Short mmCIF file of C-alpha atoms in Angstrom, two decimals:
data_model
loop_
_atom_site.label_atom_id
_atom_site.label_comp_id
_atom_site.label_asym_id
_atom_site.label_seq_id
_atom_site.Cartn_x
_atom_site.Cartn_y
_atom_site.Cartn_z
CA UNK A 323 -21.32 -48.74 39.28
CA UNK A 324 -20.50 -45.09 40.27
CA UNK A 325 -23.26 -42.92 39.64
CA UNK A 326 -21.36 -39.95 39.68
CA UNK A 327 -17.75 -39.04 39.07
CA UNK A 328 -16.49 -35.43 40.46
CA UNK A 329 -13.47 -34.32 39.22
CA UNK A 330 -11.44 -31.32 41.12
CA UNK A 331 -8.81 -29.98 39.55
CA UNK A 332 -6.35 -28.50 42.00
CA UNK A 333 -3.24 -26.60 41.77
CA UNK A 334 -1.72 -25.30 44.97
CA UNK A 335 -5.27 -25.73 46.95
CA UNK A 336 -4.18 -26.67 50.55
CA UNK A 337 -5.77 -23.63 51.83
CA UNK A 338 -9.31 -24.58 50.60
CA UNK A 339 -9.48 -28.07 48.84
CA UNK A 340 -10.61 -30.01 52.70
CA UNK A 341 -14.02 -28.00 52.52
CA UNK A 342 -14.69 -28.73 49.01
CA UNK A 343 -13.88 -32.25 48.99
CA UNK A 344 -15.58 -32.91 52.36
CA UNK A 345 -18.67 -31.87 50.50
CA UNK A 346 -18.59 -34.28 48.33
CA UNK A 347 -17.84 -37.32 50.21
CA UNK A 348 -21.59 -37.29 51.83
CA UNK A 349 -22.01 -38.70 48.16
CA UNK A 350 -20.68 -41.99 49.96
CA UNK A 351 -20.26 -45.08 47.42
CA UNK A 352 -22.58 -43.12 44.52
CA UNK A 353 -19.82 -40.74 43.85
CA UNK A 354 -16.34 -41.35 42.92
CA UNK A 355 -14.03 -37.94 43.59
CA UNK A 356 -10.75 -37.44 41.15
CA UNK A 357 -8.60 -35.42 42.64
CA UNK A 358 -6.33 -34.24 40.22
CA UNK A 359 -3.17 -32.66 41.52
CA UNK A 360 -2.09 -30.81 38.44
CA UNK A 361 1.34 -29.70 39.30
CA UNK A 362 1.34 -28.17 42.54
CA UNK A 363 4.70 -27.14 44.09
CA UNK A 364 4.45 -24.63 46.34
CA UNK A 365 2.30 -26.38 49.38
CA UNK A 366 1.33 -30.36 50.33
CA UNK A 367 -1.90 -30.14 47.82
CA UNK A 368 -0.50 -33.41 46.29
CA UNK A 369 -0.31 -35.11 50.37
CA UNK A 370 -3.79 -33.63 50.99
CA UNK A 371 -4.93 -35.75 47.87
CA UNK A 372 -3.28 -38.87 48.58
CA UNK A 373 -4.59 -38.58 52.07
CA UNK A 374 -7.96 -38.91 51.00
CA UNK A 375 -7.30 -41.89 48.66
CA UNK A 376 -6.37 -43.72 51.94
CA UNK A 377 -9.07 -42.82 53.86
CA UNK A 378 -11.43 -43.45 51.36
CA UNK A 379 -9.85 -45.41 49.24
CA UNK A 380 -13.42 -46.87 47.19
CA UNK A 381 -14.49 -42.92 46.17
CA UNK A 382 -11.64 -40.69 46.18
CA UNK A 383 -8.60 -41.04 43.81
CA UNK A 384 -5.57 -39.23 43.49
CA UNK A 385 -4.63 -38.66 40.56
CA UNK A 386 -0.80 -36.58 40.21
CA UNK A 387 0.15 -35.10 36.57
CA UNK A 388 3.00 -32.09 35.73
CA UNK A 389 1.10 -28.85 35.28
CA UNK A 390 -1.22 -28.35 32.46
CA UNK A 391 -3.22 -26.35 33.86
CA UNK A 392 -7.28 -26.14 34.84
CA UNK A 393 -8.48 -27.95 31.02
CA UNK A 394 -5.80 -30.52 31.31
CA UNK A 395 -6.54 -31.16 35.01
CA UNK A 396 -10.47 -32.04 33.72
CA UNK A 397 -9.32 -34.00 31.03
CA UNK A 398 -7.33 -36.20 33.39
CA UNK A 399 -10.28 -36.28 35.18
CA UNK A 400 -12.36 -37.28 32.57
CA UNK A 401 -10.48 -39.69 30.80
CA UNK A 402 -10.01 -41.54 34.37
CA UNK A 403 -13.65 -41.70 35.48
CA UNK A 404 -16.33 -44.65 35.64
CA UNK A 405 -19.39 -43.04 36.42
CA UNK A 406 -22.61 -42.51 34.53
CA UNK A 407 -22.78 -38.78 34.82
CA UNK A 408 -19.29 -36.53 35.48
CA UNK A 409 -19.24 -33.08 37.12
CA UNK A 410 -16.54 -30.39 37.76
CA UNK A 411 -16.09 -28.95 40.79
CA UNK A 412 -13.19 -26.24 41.04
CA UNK A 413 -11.21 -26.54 44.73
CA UNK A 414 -11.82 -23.62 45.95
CA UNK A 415 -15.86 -23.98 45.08
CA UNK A 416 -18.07 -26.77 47.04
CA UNK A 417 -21.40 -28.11 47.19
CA UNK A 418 -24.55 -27.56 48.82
CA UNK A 419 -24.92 -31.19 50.76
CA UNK A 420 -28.55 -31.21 51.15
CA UNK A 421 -29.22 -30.47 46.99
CA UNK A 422 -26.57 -32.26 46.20
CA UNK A 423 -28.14 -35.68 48.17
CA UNK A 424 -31.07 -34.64 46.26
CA UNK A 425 -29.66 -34.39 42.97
CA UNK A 426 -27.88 -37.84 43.59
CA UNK A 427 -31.19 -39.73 44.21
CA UNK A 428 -32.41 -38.02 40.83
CA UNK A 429 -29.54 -39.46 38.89
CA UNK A 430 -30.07 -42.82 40.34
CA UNK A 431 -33.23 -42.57 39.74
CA UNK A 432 -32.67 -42.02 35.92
CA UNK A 433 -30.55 -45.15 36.03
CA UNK A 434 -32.96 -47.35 37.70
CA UNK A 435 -35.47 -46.55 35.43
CA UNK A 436 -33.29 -46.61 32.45
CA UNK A 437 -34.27 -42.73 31.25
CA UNK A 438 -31.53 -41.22 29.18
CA UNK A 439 -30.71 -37.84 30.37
CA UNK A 440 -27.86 -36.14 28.47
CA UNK A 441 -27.28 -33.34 30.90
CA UNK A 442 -29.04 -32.41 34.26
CA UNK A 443 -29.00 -28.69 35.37
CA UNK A 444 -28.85 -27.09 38.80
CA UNK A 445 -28.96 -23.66 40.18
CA UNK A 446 -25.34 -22.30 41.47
CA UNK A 447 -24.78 -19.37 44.20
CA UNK A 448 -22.27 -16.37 43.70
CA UNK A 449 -20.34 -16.79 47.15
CA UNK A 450 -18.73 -13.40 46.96
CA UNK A 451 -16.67 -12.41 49.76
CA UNK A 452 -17.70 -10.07 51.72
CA UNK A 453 -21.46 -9.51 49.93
CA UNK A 454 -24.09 -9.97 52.25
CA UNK A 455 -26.47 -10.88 49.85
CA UNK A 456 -25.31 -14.03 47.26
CA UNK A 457 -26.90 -13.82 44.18
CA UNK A 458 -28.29 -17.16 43.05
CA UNK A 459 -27.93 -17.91 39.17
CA UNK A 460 -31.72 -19.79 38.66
CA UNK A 461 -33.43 -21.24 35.60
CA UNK A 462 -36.69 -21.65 36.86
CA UNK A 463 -38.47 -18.81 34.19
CA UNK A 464 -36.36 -20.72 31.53
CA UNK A 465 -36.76 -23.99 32.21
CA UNK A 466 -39.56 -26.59 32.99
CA UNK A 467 -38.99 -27.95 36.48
CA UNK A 468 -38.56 -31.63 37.64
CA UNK A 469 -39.01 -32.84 34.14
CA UNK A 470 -37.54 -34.23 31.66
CA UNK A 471 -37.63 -31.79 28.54
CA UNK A 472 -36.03 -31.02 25.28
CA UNK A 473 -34.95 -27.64 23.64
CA UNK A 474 -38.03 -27.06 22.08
CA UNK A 475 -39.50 -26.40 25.19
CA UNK A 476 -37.09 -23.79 26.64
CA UNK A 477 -38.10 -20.11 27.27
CA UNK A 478 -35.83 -17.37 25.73
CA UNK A 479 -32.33 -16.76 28.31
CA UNK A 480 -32.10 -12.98 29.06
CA UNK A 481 -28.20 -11.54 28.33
CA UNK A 482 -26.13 -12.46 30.87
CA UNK A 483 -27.21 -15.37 31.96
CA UNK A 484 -26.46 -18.93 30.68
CA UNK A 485 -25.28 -22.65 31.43
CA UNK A 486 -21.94 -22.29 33.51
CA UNK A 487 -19.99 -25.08 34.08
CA UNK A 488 -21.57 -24.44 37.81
CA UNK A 489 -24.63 -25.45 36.72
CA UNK A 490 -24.54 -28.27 34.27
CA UNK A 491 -24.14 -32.28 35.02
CA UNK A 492 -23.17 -34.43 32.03
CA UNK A 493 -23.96 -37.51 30.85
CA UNK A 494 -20.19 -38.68 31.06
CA UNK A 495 -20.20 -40.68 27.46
CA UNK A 496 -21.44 -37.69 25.61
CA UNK A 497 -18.77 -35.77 26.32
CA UNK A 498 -16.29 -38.61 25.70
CA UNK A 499 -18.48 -39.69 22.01
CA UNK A 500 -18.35 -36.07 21.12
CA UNK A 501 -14.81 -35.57 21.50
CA UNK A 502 -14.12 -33.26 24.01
CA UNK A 503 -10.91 -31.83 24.05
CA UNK A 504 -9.57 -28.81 26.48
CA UNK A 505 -6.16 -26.86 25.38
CA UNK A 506 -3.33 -27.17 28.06
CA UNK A 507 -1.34 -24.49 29.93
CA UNK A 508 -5.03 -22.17 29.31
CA UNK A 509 -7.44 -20.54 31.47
CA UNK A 510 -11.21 -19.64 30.56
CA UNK A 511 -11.77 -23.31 28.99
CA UNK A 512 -14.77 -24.30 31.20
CA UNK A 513 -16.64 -22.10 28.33
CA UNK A 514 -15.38 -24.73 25.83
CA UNK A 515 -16.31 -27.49 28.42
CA UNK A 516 -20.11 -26.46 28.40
CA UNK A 517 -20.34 -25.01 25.11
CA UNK A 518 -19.48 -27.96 22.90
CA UNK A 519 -21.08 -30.86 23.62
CA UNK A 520 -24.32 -28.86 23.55
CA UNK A 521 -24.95 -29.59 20.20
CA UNK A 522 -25.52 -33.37 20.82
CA UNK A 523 -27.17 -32.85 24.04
CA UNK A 524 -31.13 -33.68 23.42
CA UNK A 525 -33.05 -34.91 26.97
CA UNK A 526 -32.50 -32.44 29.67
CA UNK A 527 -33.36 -31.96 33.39
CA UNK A 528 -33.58 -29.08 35.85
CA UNK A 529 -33.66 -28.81 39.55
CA UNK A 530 -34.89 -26.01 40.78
CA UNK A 531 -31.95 -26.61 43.56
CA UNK A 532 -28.56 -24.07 44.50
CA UNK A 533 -26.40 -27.00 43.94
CA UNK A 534 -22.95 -25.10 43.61
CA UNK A 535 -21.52 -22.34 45.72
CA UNK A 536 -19.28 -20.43 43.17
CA UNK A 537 -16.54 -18.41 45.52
CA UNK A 538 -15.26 -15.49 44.43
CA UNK A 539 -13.49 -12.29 45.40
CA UNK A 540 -10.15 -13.59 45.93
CA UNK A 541 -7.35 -11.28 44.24
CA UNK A 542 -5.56 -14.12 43.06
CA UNK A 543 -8.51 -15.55 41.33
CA UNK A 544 -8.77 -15.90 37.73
CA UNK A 545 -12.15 -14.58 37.33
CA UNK A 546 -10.35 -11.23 39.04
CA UNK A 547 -10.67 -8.39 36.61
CA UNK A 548 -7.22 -7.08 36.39
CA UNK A 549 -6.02 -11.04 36.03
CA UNK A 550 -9.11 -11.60 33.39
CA UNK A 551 -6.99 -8.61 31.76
CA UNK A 552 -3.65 -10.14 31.93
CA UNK A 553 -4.96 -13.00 30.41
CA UNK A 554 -6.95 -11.38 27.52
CA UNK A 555 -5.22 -13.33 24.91
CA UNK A 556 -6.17 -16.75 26.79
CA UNK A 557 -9.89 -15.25 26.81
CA UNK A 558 -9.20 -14.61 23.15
CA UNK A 559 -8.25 -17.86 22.46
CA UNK A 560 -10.74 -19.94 24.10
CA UNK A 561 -13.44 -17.51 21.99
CA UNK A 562 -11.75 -18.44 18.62
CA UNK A 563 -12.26 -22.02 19.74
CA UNK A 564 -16.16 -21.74 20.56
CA UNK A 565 -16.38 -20.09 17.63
CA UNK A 566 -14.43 -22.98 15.62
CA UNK A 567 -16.01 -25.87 17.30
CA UNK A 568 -18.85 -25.69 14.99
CA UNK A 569 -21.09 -23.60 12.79
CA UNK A 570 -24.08 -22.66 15.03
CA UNK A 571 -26.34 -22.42 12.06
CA UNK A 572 -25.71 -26.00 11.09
CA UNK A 573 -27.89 -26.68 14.12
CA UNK A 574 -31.11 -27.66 13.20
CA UNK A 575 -33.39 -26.98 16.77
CA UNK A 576 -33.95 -22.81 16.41
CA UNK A 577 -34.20 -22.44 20.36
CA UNK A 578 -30.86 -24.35 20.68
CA UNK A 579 -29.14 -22.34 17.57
CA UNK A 580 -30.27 -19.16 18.97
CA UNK A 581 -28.95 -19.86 22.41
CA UNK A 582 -25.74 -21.19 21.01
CA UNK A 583 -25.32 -17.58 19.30
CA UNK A 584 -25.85 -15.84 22.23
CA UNK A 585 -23.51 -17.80 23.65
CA UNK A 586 -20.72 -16.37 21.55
CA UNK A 587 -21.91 -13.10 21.70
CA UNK A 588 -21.21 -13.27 25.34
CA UNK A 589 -17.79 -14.39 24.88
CA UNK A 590 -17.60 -11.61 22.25
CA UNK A 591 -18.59 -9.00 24.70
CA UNK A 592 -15.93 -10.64 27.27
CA UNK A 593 -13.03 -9.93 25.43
CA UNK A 594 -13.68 -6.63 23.77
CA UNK A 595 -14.63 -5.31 27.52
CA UNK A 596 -11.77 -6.46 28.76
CA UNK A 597 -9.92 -4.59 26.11
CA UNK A 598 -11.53 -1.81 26.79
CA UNK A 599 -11.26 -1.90 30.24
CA UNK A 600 -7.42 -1.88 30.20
CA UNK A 601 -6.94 1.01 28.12
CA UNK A 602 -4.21 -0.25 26.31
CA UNK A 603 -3.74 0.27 22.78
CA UNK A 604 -2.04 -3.09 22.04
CA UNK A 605 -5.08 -4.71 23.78
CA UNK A 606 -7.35 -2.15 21.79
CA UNK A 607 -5.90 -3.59 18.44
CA UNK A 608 -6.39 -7.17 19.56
CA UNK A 609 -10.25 -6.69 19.62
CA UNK A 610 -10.25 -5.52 16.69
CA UNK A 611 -8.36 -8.14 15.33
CA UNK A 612 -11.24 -10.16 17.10
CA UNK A 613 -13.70 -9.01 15.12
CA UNK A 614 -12.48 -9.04 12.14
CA UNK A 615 -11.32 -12.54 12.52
CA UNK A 616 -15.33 -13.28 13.30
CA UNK A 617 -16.00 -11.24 10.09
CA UNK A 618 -13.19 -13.05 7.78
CA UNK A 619 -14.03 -16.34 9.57
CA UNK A 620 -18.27 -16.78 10.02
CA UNK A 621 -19.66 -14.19 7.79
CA UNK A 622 -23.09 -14.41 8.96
CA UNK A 623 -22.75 -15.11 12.44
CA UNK A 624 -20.58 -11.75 12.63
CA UNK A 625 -23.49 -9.69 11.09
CA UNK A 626 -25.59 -11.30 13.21
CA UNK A 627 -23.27 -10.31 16.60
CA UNK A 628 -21.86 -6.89 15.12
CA UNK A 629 -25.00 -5.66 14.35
CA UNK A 630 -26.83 -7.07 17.63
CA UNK A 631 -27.12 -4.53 20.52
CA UNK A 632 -24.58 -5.70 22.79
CA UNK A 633 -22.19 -5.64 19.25
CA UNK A 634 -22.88 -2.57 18.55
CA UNK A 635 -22.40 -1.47 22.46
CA UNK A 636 -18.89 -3.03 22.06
CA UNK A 637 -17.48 -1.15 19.02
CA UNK A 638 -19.00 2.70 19.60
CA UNK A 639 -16.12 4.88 18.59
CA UNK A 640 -14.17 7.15 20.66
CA UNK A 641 -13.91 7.73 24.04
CA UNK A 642 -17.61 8.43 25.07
CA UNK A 643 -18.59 5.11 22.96
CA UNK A 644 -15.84 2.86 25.12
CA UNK A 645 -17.85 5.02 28.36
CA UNK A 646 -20.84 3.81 27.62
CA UNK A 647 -19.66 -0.31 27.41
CA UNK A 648 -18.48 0.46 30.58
CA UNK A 649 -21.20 1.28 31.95
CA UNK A 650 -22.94 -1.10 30.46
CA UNK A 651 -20.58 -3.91 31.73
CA UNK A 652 -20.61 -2.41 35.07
CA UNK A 653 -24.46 -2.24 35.38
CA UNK A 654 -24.61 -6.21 34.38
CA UNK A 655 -21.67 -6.96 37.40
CA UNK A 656 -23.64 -5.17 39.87
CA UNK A 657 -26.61 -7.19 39.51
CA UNK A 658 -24.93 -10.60 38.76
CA UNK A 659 -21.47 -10.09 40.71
CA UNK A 660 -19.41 -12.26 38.45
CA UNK A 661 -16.31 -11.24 39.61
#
């Protein structure tokens, strides 16, 4: 039995897939990689994939699809894997080998002794080109260390920082028992990947390990600013869907509710700072339109965002108001560096 299965969506990766996928293989026979070639047609991604499925033909798989982009490429992924715990790894990101041994013996060591855990968490770098100093995203005020541990037992998350898809390890048949379900042709949807199966999740696990080096910096990344802008209404879209997946308040655990609804006030913040950041009108009108849809939508989890600090920050009027979420917004990337 695998103990792990990776999958790595790629799309056009030659340049950069080797180094991730390299990483991975020190997994050995634990590990099975999907490679998921979602499309690509404008370099030999898809002959770098099936070249690894000969190699090592017992963990890496190559699996070839038309484009559907990065939440299709997972699902593939997903719906092909065996292992007991799955993980996404983007191409152009790649593992630390040493915590990533370590966090491989942990897993196996959950299965040996027959300890559910629904989702293990690791620490992930920002690998930012050119920064001399990478900022490492760590839980270890938030979360108990080396244990096994429930919500109840979290410390409050400051804003800006929460579970990335970086960070978090699932237990592969909670994901597939809750339904998980990414939109095609979409961007933005590994937000959707960690945010809704959180509500089932119960027995967690942190390692005080930086797992995942997160690269970023390059200007045709998707996490680039004036991209994120281009793509506002995908951002928009994948927002409505948090906030549709299901009714925070329904959730009975406080700790868990409240970090569920600062969850969405992030991806609140997201897309009315991007609006803002464009100074477009059109764009302007579709945060509004945001908001309101919140307001028509989840009464009481819009007064609970609108009227929050960082809701309030997002909707001062006029020109000095937009000013000051700038600042704001630029204030939280200089510290974290998230793109």
């Amino acid at each position: 039995m695998k103990i792990l299965s990776i999958a790595v969506p790629c799309f056009n990766s030659a340049a950069y897939m080797r180094k991730c996928i390299d990483s991975l293989l020190v997994g050995k026979e634990d590990v099975e990689i999907l490679i998921v070639n979602d499309g690509s047609n404008k370099d030999n991604t898809a002959q770098i994939a099936d070249e690894y499925e000969k190699k090592y033909p017992t963990v890496c798989k190559a699996i070839h699809k038309e484009n559907g982009g990065h939440g299709d490429a997972v699902m593939f992924g997903l719906r092909a894997a065996t292992g007991e715990f799955f993980k996404v790894v983007d191409s152009d990101d790649y593992l630390d080998e040493k915590s990533f041994l370590e966090v491989l013996n942990k897993l196996k060591e959950f299965i040996r002794n027959k300890e559910n855990i629904d989702m293990l968490l690791c620490n992930f770098v920002y690998d930012k080109v050119g920064a001399k100093k990478k900022k490492v995203m760590t839980y270890k005020r938030n979360l108990p260390v080396n244990k096994k541990f429930e919500w109840e037992d979290i410390k409050p998350f400051h804003t800006g920082q929460y579970i990335l898809m970086h960070s978090v390890i699932y237990r592969r048949q909670l994901l597939i028992e809750n339904g998980l379900d990414l939109p095609k042709h979409t961007f933005y949807v590994d937000n959707i990947f960690v945010y809704q199966p959180l509500k089932a999740v119960r027995d967690i696990y942190y390692m005080d390990v930086n797992l995942y080096r997160y690269y970023i910096g390059r200007e045709d990344q998707s996490v680039n600013e004036q991209i994120m802008i281009g793509r506002i209404d995908q951002q928009i879209r994948v927002t409505k869907i948090m906030l549709n997946s299901f009714d925070p308040y329904n959730v009975a655990n406080k700790k868990l509710r409240k970090y569920l609804i600062s969850y969405l006030e992030i991806m609140m913040v997201i897309s009315s700072i991007l609006a803002i950041r464009s100074k477009s009108e059109e764009n302007m009108q579709k945060k509004k339109e945001l908001w309101d849809y919140l307001k028509d939508c989840h009464p009481r989890l819009y007064r609970r965002i609108r009227y929050g600090v960082l809701g309030q920050t997002m909707n001062l009027p006029g020109k000095v108001g937009r000013g000051i979420a700038v600042a704001g917004y630029k204030l939280a990337n200089k510290l974290y560096g998230f793109n």
